[in-house]
Short mmCIF file of C-alpha atoms in Angstrom, two decimals:
data_model
loop_
_atom_site.label_atom_id
_atom_site.label_comp_id
_atom_site.label_asym_id
_atom_site.label_seq_id
_atom_site.Cartn_x
_atom_site.Cartn_y
_atom_site.Cartn_z
CA UNK A 58 -12.76 24.25 -1.86
CA UNK A 59 -10.14 23.22 -4.21
CA UNK A 60 -6.71 24.93 -2.37
CA UNK A 61 -7.83 23.02 0.62
CA UNK A 62 -8.63 19.15 -1.34
CA UNK A 63 -5.12 20.53 -2.54
CA UNK A 64 -3.77 20.94 1.05
CA UNK A 65 -5.36 17.57 2.61
CA UNK A 66 -3.51 15.82 -0.41
CA UNK A 67 -0.58 17.26 -0.35
CA UNK A 68 -0.05 16.83 3.54
CA UNK A 69 -1.94 12.64 3.03
CA UNK A 70 1.69 11.53 1.12
CA UNK A 71 4.27 14.42 2.03
CA UNK A 72 4.19 13.58 6.07
CA UNK A 73 3.14 10.36 5.48
CA UNK A 74 6.98 8.93 7.32
CA UNK A 75 8.50 12.26 8.39
CA UNK A 76 6.00 12.85 11.25
CA UNK A 77 5.17 10.13 12.86
CA UNK A 78 1.53 8.86 12.03
CA UNK A 79 1.14 12.03 9.15
CA UNK A 80 -0.78 9.75 6.45
CA UNK A 81 -3.63 10.74 9.48
CA UNK A 82 -4.05 14.97 9.13
CA UNK A 83 -4.88 14.52 4.91
CA UNK A 84 -6.27 11.92 5.32
CA UNK A 85 -8.57 13.64 7.89
CA UNK A 86 -9.22 16.50 6.43
CA UNK A 87 -10.41 15.14 2.97
CA UNK A 88 -13.03 12.84 5.48
CA UNK A 89 -14.69 15.67 7.51
CA UNK A 90 -13.91 18.04 4.61
CA UNK A 91 -16.58 15.08 2.65
CA UNK A 92 -18.89 16.81 5.15
CA UNK A 93 -19.79 19.97 3.01
CA UNK A 94 -20.91 18.01 0.48
CA UNK A 95 -23.58 17.53 2.84
CA UNK A 96 -24.16 21.59 2.80
CA UNK A 97 -22.84 22.42 -0.79
CA UNK A 98 -22.64 19.63 -4.09
CA UNK A 99 -20.78 22.11 -7.11
CA UNK A 100 -22.99 22.02 -10.01
CA UNK A 101 -23.51 19.52 -12.42
CA UNK A 102 -21.27 16.80 -10.10
CA UNK A 103 -22.03 13.65 -10.47
CA UNK A 104 -21.12 10.23 -10.25
CA UNK A 105 -20.86 7.69 -12.54
CA UNK A 106 -21.35 3.29 -11.97
CA UNK A 107 -16.69 3.07 -12.24
CA UNK A 108 -17.08 5.71 -9.30
CA UNK A 109 -20.31 3.50 -7.01
CA UNK A 110 -18.36 0.81 -7.57
CA UNK A 111 -15.35 2.65 -6.11
CA UNK A 112 -17.69 3.44 -2.45
CA UNK A 113 -19.25 0.01 -2.72
CA UNK A 114 -16.79 -2.14 -2.67
CA UNK A 115 -15.35 0.83 0.50
CA UNK A 116 -18.59 -0.10 1.08
CA UNK A 117 -18.71 -3.57 1.41
CA UNK A 118 -15.05 -4.93 3.20
CA UNK A 119 -16.35 -2.41 5.73
CA UNK A 120 -20.00 -4.12 6.03
CA UNK A 121 -18.92 -7.55 5.79
CA UNK A 122 -15.75 -6.67 8.57
CA UNK A 123 -18.96 -5.67 10.83
CA UNK A 124 -20.72 -8.78 10.25
CA UNK A 125 -18.02 -11.46 11.44
CA UNK A 126 -17.10 -8.63 14.52
CA UNK A 127 -20.72 -8.92 15.59
CA UNK A 128 -21.34 -12.36 15.06
CA UNK A 129 -17.42 -13.21 16.99
CA UNK A 130 -18.78 -11.56 19.73
CA UNK A 131 -15.59 -8.56 18.77
CA UNK A 132 -14.29 -5.42 20.73
CA UNK A 133 -14.76 -2.41 19.92
CA UNK A 134 -11.32 -2.14 18.57
CA UNK A 135 -11.38 -4.85 16.10
CA UNK A 136 -14.24 -2.69 14.23
CA UNK A 137 -11.22 0.72 13.28
CA UNK A 138 -9.57 -0.76 10.84
CA UNK A 139 -12.78 -0.65 7.89
CA UNK A 140 -14.01 1.78 9.41
CA UNK A 141 -11.39 3.26 8.03
CA UNK A 142 -12.39 2.49 5.17
CA UNK A 143 -15.60 3.59 5.79
CA UNK A 144 -14.44 7.08 6.02
CA UNK A 145 -12.86 7.14 2.93
CA UNK A 146 -16.14 6.75 0.86
CA UNK A 147 -16.57 10.57 1.68
CA UNK A 148 -12.85 11.71 0.65
CA UNK A 149 -13.60 10.04 -1.96
CA UNK A 150 -16.77 12.33 -2.70
CA UNK A 151 -15.10 15.59 -1.92
CA UNK A 152 -12.81 14.58 -4.36
CA UNK A 153 -14.62 13.51 -6.90
CA UNK A 154 -16.46 16.88 -6.80
CA UNK A 155 -13.75 19.70 -5.67
CA UNK A 156 -9.85 17.60 -7.51
CA UNK A 157 -7.10 18.60 -6.09
CA UNK A 158 -4.16 20.21 -8.99
CA UNK A 159 -2.65 17.41 -9.69
CA UNK A 160 0.77 19.43 -9.50
CA UNK A 161 -0.40 19.29 -5.24
CA UNK A 162 -0.49 15.12 -5.66
CA UNK A 163 2.45 14.96 -7.24
CA UNK A 164 4.57 17.07 -5.29
CA UNK A 165 4.29 15.97 -1.84
CA UNK A 166 4.06 12.02 -2.95
CA UNK A 167 7.72 13.10 -4.52
CA UNK A 168 8.27 14.60 -1.56
CA UNK A 169 7.44 12.16 1.05
CA UNK A 170 9.11 9.70 -0.96
CA UNK A 171 12.21 11.54 -0.55
CA UNK A 172 11.46 12.51 2.92
CA UNK A 173 11.28 8.80 3.76
CA UNK A 174 14.78 8.30 2.38
CA UNK A 175 16.63 10.55 4.05
CA UNK A 176 14.70 9.40 7.66
CA UNK A 177 16.54 5.64 6.63
CA UNK A 178 19.71 6.91 5.58
CA UNK A 179 19.67 9.08 8.67
CA UNK A 180 18.85 5.79 11.33
CA UNK A 181 20.89 4.52 9.68
CA UNK A 182 23.93 5.52 9.50
CA UNK A 183 24.24 9.03 12.22
CA UNK A 184 21.87 7.13 14.96
CA UNK A 185 23.30 3.31 13.81
CA UNK A 186 19.26 1.81 13.84
CA UNK A 187 20.28 -1.31 11.80
CA UNK A 188 16.81 -1.86 10.67
CA UNK A 189 15.86 2.06 9.99
CA UNK A 190 11.25 2.11 10.79
CA UNK A 191 10.61 5.85 11.25
CA UNK A 192 8.30 5.82 14.06
CA UNK A 193 6.59 2.94 12.87
CA UNK A 194 8.00 -0.63 12.22
CA UNK A 195 10.38 -1.45 9.90
CA UNK A 196 8.06 -3.67 7.51
CA UNK A 197 5.44 -1.64 7.20
CA UNK A 198 7.76 1.87 6.95
CA UNK A 199 9.70 -0.35 4.35
CA UNK A 200 5.88 -1.49 3.18
CA UNK A 201 4.94 2.20 2.43
CA UNK A 202 8.27 3.84 1.74
CA UNK A 203 8.97 1.55 -1.85
CA UNK A 204 4.76 2.39 -2.29
CA UNK A 205 5.71 6.15 -2.78
CA UNK A 206 8.65 5.26 -5.02
CA UNK A 207 7.14 3.22 -7.39
CA UNK A 208 3.59 5.91 -7.49
CA UNK A 209 6.96 8.78 -7.93
CA UNK A 210 7.52 6.73 -11.16
CA UNK A 211 3.92 7.18 -12.47
CA UNK A 212 4.14 10.12 -12.80
CA UNK A 213 6.30 10.51 -15.62
CA UNK A 214 3.37 10.77 -18.11
CA UNK A 215 1.86 14.27 -16.54
CA UNK A 216 5.54 15.78 -16.26
CA UNK A 217 6.30 15.19 -19.92
CA UNK A 218 2.63 17.77 -20.61
CA UNK A 219 4.37 20.33 -18.12
CA UNK A 220 5.65 23.56 -18.84
CA UNK A 221 8.40 22.50 -15.96
CA UNK A 222 8.90 19.49 -17.56
CA UNK A 223 12.53 19.08 -16.69
CA UNK A 224 12.05 19.67 -12.89
CA UNK A 225 8.77 17.79 -12.05
CA UNK A 226 10.99 14.58 -14.49
CA UNK A 227 13.79 14.51 -12.12
CA UNK A 228 11.92 16.08 -8.83
CA UNK A 229 9.64 12.72 -9.28
CA UNK A 230 12.51 10.73 -10.56
CA UNK A 231 15.25 11.78 -7.74
CA UNK A 232 11.28 10.54 -5.78
CA UNK A 233 11.06 7.39 -6.37
CA UNK A 234 14.75 6.65 -6.70
CA UNK A 235 14.72 7.70 -2.60
CA UNK A 236 11.58 5.70 -1.40
CA UNK A 237 13.43 2.12 -2.67
CA UNK A 238 16.28 2.80 -1.82
CA UNK A 239 13.99 4.02 1.87
CA UNK A 240 12.28 0.19 1.73
CA UNK A 241 15.63 -1.01 0.86
CA UNK A 242 17.56 -0.22 4.10
CA UNK A 243 14.97 -0.83 6.47
CA UNK A 244 15.73 -3.96 5.21
CA UNK A 245 11.70 -5.88 4.80
CA UNK A 246 12.34 -8.04 1.96
CA UNK A 247 8.42 -8.15 1.77
CA UNK A 248 8.47 -5.49 -0.20
CA UNK A 249 11.21 -5.59 -2.49
CA UNK A 250 9.29 -7.84 -3.95
CA UNK A 251 7.06 -5.74 -6.11
CA UNK A 252 9.65 -3.37 -6.87
CA UNK A 253 10.13 -5.98 -10.46
CA UNK A 254 6.56 -6.66 -10.82
CA UNK A 255 5.29 -3.11 -10.59
CA UNK A 256 8.49 -1.84 -12.46
CA UNK A 257 7.64 -5.01 -15.03
CA UNK A 258 4.36 -3.38 -15.57
CA UNK A 259 5.87 -0.11 -15.67
CA UNK A 260 7.87 -1.44 -18.63
CA UNK A 261 5.40 -3.27 -20.09
CA UNK A 262 2.38 0.70 -20.06
CA UNK A 263 4.81 3.15 -20.10
CA UNK A 264 7.80 2.37 -22.58
CA UNK A 265 6.22 3.86 -25.69
CA UNK A 266 4.85 7.12 -24.32
CA UNK A 267 7.45 7.65 -22.63
CA UNK A 268 9.89 7.08 -24.57
CA UNK A 269 12.74 3.95 -24.61
CA UNK A 270 15.52 6.42 -23.33
CA UNK A 271 13.11 7.84 -19.90
CA UNK A 272 11.59 4.47 -19.14
CA UNK A 273 14.74 3.04 -19.52
CA UNK A 274 17.02 5.10 -17.79
CA UNK A 275 14.68 5.70 -14.36
CA UNK A 276 14.95 1.68 -13.99
CA UNK A 277 18.07 1.35 -14.86
CA UNK A 278 18.41 4.13 -12.16
CA UNK A 279 15.71 1.68 -9.91
CA UNK A 280 19.17 -0.98 -10.66
CA UNK A 281 21.19 1.24 -9.53
CA UNK A 282 20.03 2.19 -6.68
CA UNK A 283 20.02 -1.56 -5.38
CA UNK A 284 23.00 -3.14 -6.86
CA UNK A 285 24.59 -0.06 -5.09
CA UNK A 286 23.64 -0.81 -1.36
CA UNK A 287 24.20 -5.05 -2.16
CA UNK A 288 28.02 -4.58 -2.41
CA UNK A 289 27.78 -2.10 1.03
CA UNK A 290 27.78 -3.54 4.16
CA UNK A 291 26.69 -1.11 5.78
CA UNK A 292 23.31 -1.97 4.93
CA UNK A 293 23.23 -5.17 5.05
CA UNK A 294 21.15 -5.85 1.69
CA UNK A 295 22.94 -8.69 0.93
CA UNK A 296 23.27 -10.00 3.96
CA UNK A 297 19.07 -9.80 4.69
CA UNK A 298 18.77 -11.27 1.26
CA UNK A 299 21.07 -14.12 2.23
CA UNK A 300 19.69 -15.28 5.87
CA UNK A 301 16.31 -15.13 3.91
CA UNK A 302 17.72 -18.20 2.05
CA UNK A 303 19.20 -20.31 4.86
CA UNK A 304 16.91 -19.59 6.95
CA UNK A 305 14.07 -21.38 4.71
CA UNK A 306 15.82 -23.90 4.23
CA UNK A 307 16.88 -24.89 7.63
CA UNK A 308 13.22 -24.70 8.49
CA UNK A 309 12.32 -27.02 6.13
CA UNK A 310 15.49 -29.55 6.47
CA UNK A 311 15.33 -29.26 10.21
CA UNK A 312 11.96 -27.40 11.30
CA UNK A 313 13.13 -24.86 12.74
CA UNK A 314 10.75 -21.99 13.14
CA UNK A 315 13.22 -19.68 15.65
CA UNK A 316 13.69 -16.72 13.02
CA UNK A 317 11.95 -14.56 10.93
CA UNK A 318 11.78 -16.81 7.53
CA UNK A 319 11.09 -20.10 9.96
CA UNK A 320 8.38 -18.21 12.29
CA UNK A 321 6.40 -16.97 9.07
CA UNK A 322 6.22 -20.28 7.03
CA UNK A 323 4.22 -21.95 10.56
CA UNK A 324 2.61 -19.63 10.66
CA UNK A 325 0.89 -20.62 7.49
CA UNK A 326 1.46 -24.19 8.45
CA UNK A 327 -0.44 -23.61 11.59
CA UNK A 328 -2.86 -21.07 9.43
CA UNK A 329 -4.04 -24.01 6.83
CA UNK A 330 -4.47 -26.72 9.99
CA UNK A 331 -6.85 -24.22 11.93
CA UNK A 332 -9.20 -24.23 8.34
CA UNK A 333 -10.86 -27.24 9.19
CA UNK A 334 -14.76 -26.67 9.93
CA UNK A 335 -14.23 -23.02 10.63
CA UNK A 336 -12.73 -22.43 6.76
CA UNK A 337 -16.29 -20.68 6.43
CA UNK A 338 -17.18 -18.55 9.76
CA UNK A 339 -13.53 -18.31 10.30
CA UNK A 340 -12.25 -18.00 14.14
CA UNK A 341 -12.43 -14.27 14.74
CA UNK A 342 -8.83 -12.14 15.91
CA UNK A 343 -8.95 -13.33 19.34
CA UNK A 344 -10.32 -17.32 18.38
CA UNK A 345 -7.55 -17.16 16.49
CA UNK A 346 -4.85 -16.53 18.90
CA UNK A 347 -6.37 -18.61 21.93
CA UNK A 348 -6.48 -21.02 19.14
CA UNK A 349 -2.68 -20.90 18.41
CA UNK A 350 -1.97 -21.19 22.24
CA UNK A 351 -3.59 -23.52 22.08
CA UNK A 352 -1.95 -25.28 19.57
CA UNK A 353 1.38 -24.75 20.66
CA UNK A 354 1.00 -26.03 24.45
CA UNK A 355 -0.13 -29.63 22.47
CA UNK A 356 3.24 -29.02 21.35
CA UNK A 357 2.17 -29.27 17.64
CA UNK A 358 3.05 -26.11 16.59
CA UNK A 359 5.89 -24.18 17.73
CA UNK A 360 6.11 -20.93 19.93
CA UNK A 361 8.12 -18.42 18.41
CA UNK A 362 4.49 -17.96 16.84
CA UNK A 363 2.40 -17.18 19.51
CA UNK A 364 3.05 -13.84 19.67
CA UNK A 365 1.77 -12.60 16.54
CA UNK A 366 -1.80 -11.12 15.63
CA UNK A 367 -1.88 -12.88 12.25
CA UNK A 368 -0.33 -15.69 10.06
CA UNK A 369 1.58 -13.04 8.23
CA UNK A 370 0.16 -13.71 5.15
CA UNK A 371 -2.66 -10.87 4.04
CA UNK A 372 -5.37 -13.93 3.10
CA UNK A 373 -4.66 -16.77 4.84
CA UNK A 374 -5.15 -14.67 7.25
CA UNK A 375 -8.29 -12.89 6.64
CA UNK A 376 -9.78 -16.58 5.76
CA UNK A 377 -8.38 -17.54 9.25
CA UNK A 378 -9.90 -14.67 11.60
CA UNK A 379 -13.29 -13.98 9.62
CA UNK A 380 -14.01 -17.00 7.13
CA UNK A 381 -15.14 -17.42 3.41
CA UNK A 382 -16.67 -14.01 3.28
CA UNK A 383 -13.48 -11.71 4.68
CA UNK A 384 -11.01 -14.06 2.68
CA UNK A 385 -13.77 -12.75 -0.81
CA UNK A 386 -14.74 -9.20 1.39
CA UNK A 387 -9.89 -8.52 1.02
CA UNK A 388 -10.10 -9.76 -2.72
CA UNK A 389 -12.86 -7.36 -3.62
CA UNK A 390 -11.32 -4.67 -2.05
CA UNK A 391 -8.14 -5.29 -4.30
CA UNK A 392 -9.39 -6.81 -7.96
CA UNK A 393 -11.75 -3.73 -8.24
CA UNK A 394 -9.45 -0.54 -8.09
CA UNK A 395 -6.96 -2.88 -9.58
CA UNK A 396 -9.23 -3.11 -12.77
CA UNK A 397 -11.17 0.06 -13.29
CA UNK A 398 -7.78 1.77 -13.31
CA UNK A 399 -6.64 -0.86 -15.03
CA UNK A 400 -9.16 -0.15 -17.78
CA UNK A 401 -8.48 2.90 -17.99
CA UNK A 402 -3.98 1.95 -18.86
CA UNK A 403 -5.89 -0.90 -21.42
CA UNK A 404 -8.22 2.32 -23.73
CA UNK A 405 -5.92 5.11 -22.26
CA UNK A 406 -5.47 8.12 -25.12
CA UNK A 407 -2.86 10.17 -25.06
CA UNK A 408 -3.71 11.95 -21.86
CA UNK A 409 0.08 12.36 -19.55
CA UNK A 410 -2.40 12.80 -16.83
CA UNK A 411 -4.77 10.30 -17.28
CA UNK A 412 -2.29 7.88 -18.22
CA UNK A 413 -0.55 8.97 -15.35
CA UNK A 414 -3.35 8.49 -12.27
CA UNK A 415 -4.27 5.65 -14.28
CA UNK A 416 -0.29 3.58 -13.84
CA UNK A 417 -0.43 4.87 -10.66
CA UNK A 418 -4.05 3.61 -8.69
CA UNK A 419 -2.92 -0.05 -10.41
CA UNK A 420 0.95 -0.52 -9.05
CA UNK A 421 -0.18 0.02 -6.17
CA UNK A 422 -2.82 -2.57 -6.23
CA UNK A 423 -0.14 -4.43 -7.02
CA UNK A 424 2.41 -3.44 -4.32
CA UNK A 425 -0.70 -4.03 -1.54
CA UNK A 426 -1.42 -7.52 -3.34
CA UNK A 427 2.34 -8.31 -3.23
CA UNK A 428 2.93 -7.35 0.24
CA UNK A 429 0.30 -9.37 1.75
CA UNK A 430 1.69 -12.01 -0.14
CA UNK A 431 4.26 -11.69 3.55
CA UNK A 432 3.28 -9.46 5.72
CA UNK A 433 -1.87 -9.38 7.13
CA UNK A 434 -0.41 -5.27 6.22
CA UNK A 435 -4.86 -4.60 6.12
CA UNK A 436 -4.03 -5.19 10.53
CA UNK A 437 -2.53 -2.13 10.76
CA UNK A 438 -3.78 1.63 10.57
CA UNK A 439 -0.77 3.00 8.20
CA UNK A 440 -1.10 -0.28 5.70
CA UNK A 441 -5.53 1.27 5.63
CA UNK A 442 -5.35 4.43 5.40
CA UNK A 443 -2.84 4.63 2.63
CA UNK A 444 -4.80 1.81 1.26
CA UNK A 445 -7.51 3.88 0.66
CA UNK A 446 -7.30 7.47 0.47
CA UNK A 447 -4.55 6.69 -2.00
CA UNK A 448 -6.70 4.69 -3.74
CA UNK A 449 -9.52 7.26 -3.64
CA UNK A 450 -7.16 10.41 -4.38
CA UNK A 451 -6.20 8.96 -7.67
CA UNK A 452 -9.20 7.85 -8.68
CA UNK A 453 -10.47 11.20 -8.05
CA UNK A 454 -8.05 12.98 -10.03
CA UNK A 455 -8.32 10.35 -12.75
CA UNK A 456 -12.51 10.93 -13.33
CA UNK A 457 -11.28 14.36 -13.34
CA UNK A 458 -8.71 14.31 -15.91
CA UNK A 459 -11.43 12.10 -18.28
CA UNK A 460 -14.77 15.04 -17.41
CA UNK A 461 -11.42 17.48 -18.59
CA UNK A 462 -10.54 15.73 -22.11
CA UNK A 463 -14.20 14.56 -22.44
CA UNK A 464 -15.62 19.20 -22.87
#
């Protein structure tokens, strides 16, 4: 079974973006493989309270969203996203019972990030796509690509302890650079907000463990890539940032919502205006769409926001659709794993592998918290799958290192 979980974990990251819905294959294998625990369990297998806490928050998010959907009479398709978090629980149990090999996880992560960068570059330079997005939306592609790149950086502490340390370090650094470059090439500005935040946490937590030279070199390399893409006209990086400031100013001064940034600001304003009287139970997804359309017809909201099915802010979207319980469920989904990983990172010993997993889990959650400021990422299948299954993969890997250290 270790071979099975290792292959599934490798595929989950390795083909996440280079194959249409590639992340689904590894996730499906893990979820289905969890059924094996009904028939066979390894000797001494058990779950600690922290494991139950993670499984519990995944189940709670599912149940609260199901309750909200039942209350509002939502269609069956609205159960799809929360169901995927429930399916991450058997995957967690499987990975705790038969943890994957570390090399399978980190090599799959590096390969997935490198593939994301290469595919983004090919679509931009060879296919003439102005905003590369693989087989998905450029925003989602950019979020996932930069996530893979950031997580590659986290593996440097693990790589440092390996027999072929230089090869692993080089591979993960290339993966980090390619993943970040893949995001920058998409022009998805919301994903870029996560980079400085995650780099700051990386530098603060890993500077002494990795050595200032290695940590500094990794951060400097990512900054250098950003500078190169900034001055390269074909990348569109500089133009996208300048356009964001221009569109924001145009909305504030003239109320123009017929732009990417202007539409987001208008959606946030409209979402806040919809809260009075509905902050507890929310409007539901369909109710929010209908109310937004009504406000547009009344001239109280700009027509440019009518086509959107979410409010381009994870927290406001959850509050408007599912009320206060929905927002609390979302915050618990993010903050519980963050607390679990960050505690291990703070109390970490000299085990580089454990530190790598703890940092990766921390930065995964921080990245998603940042993405949520400008995008409701969990309304998309790939956003749900990457967060839900990557979280349980990292947690199970961390718990395995803890058990080995104690033994």
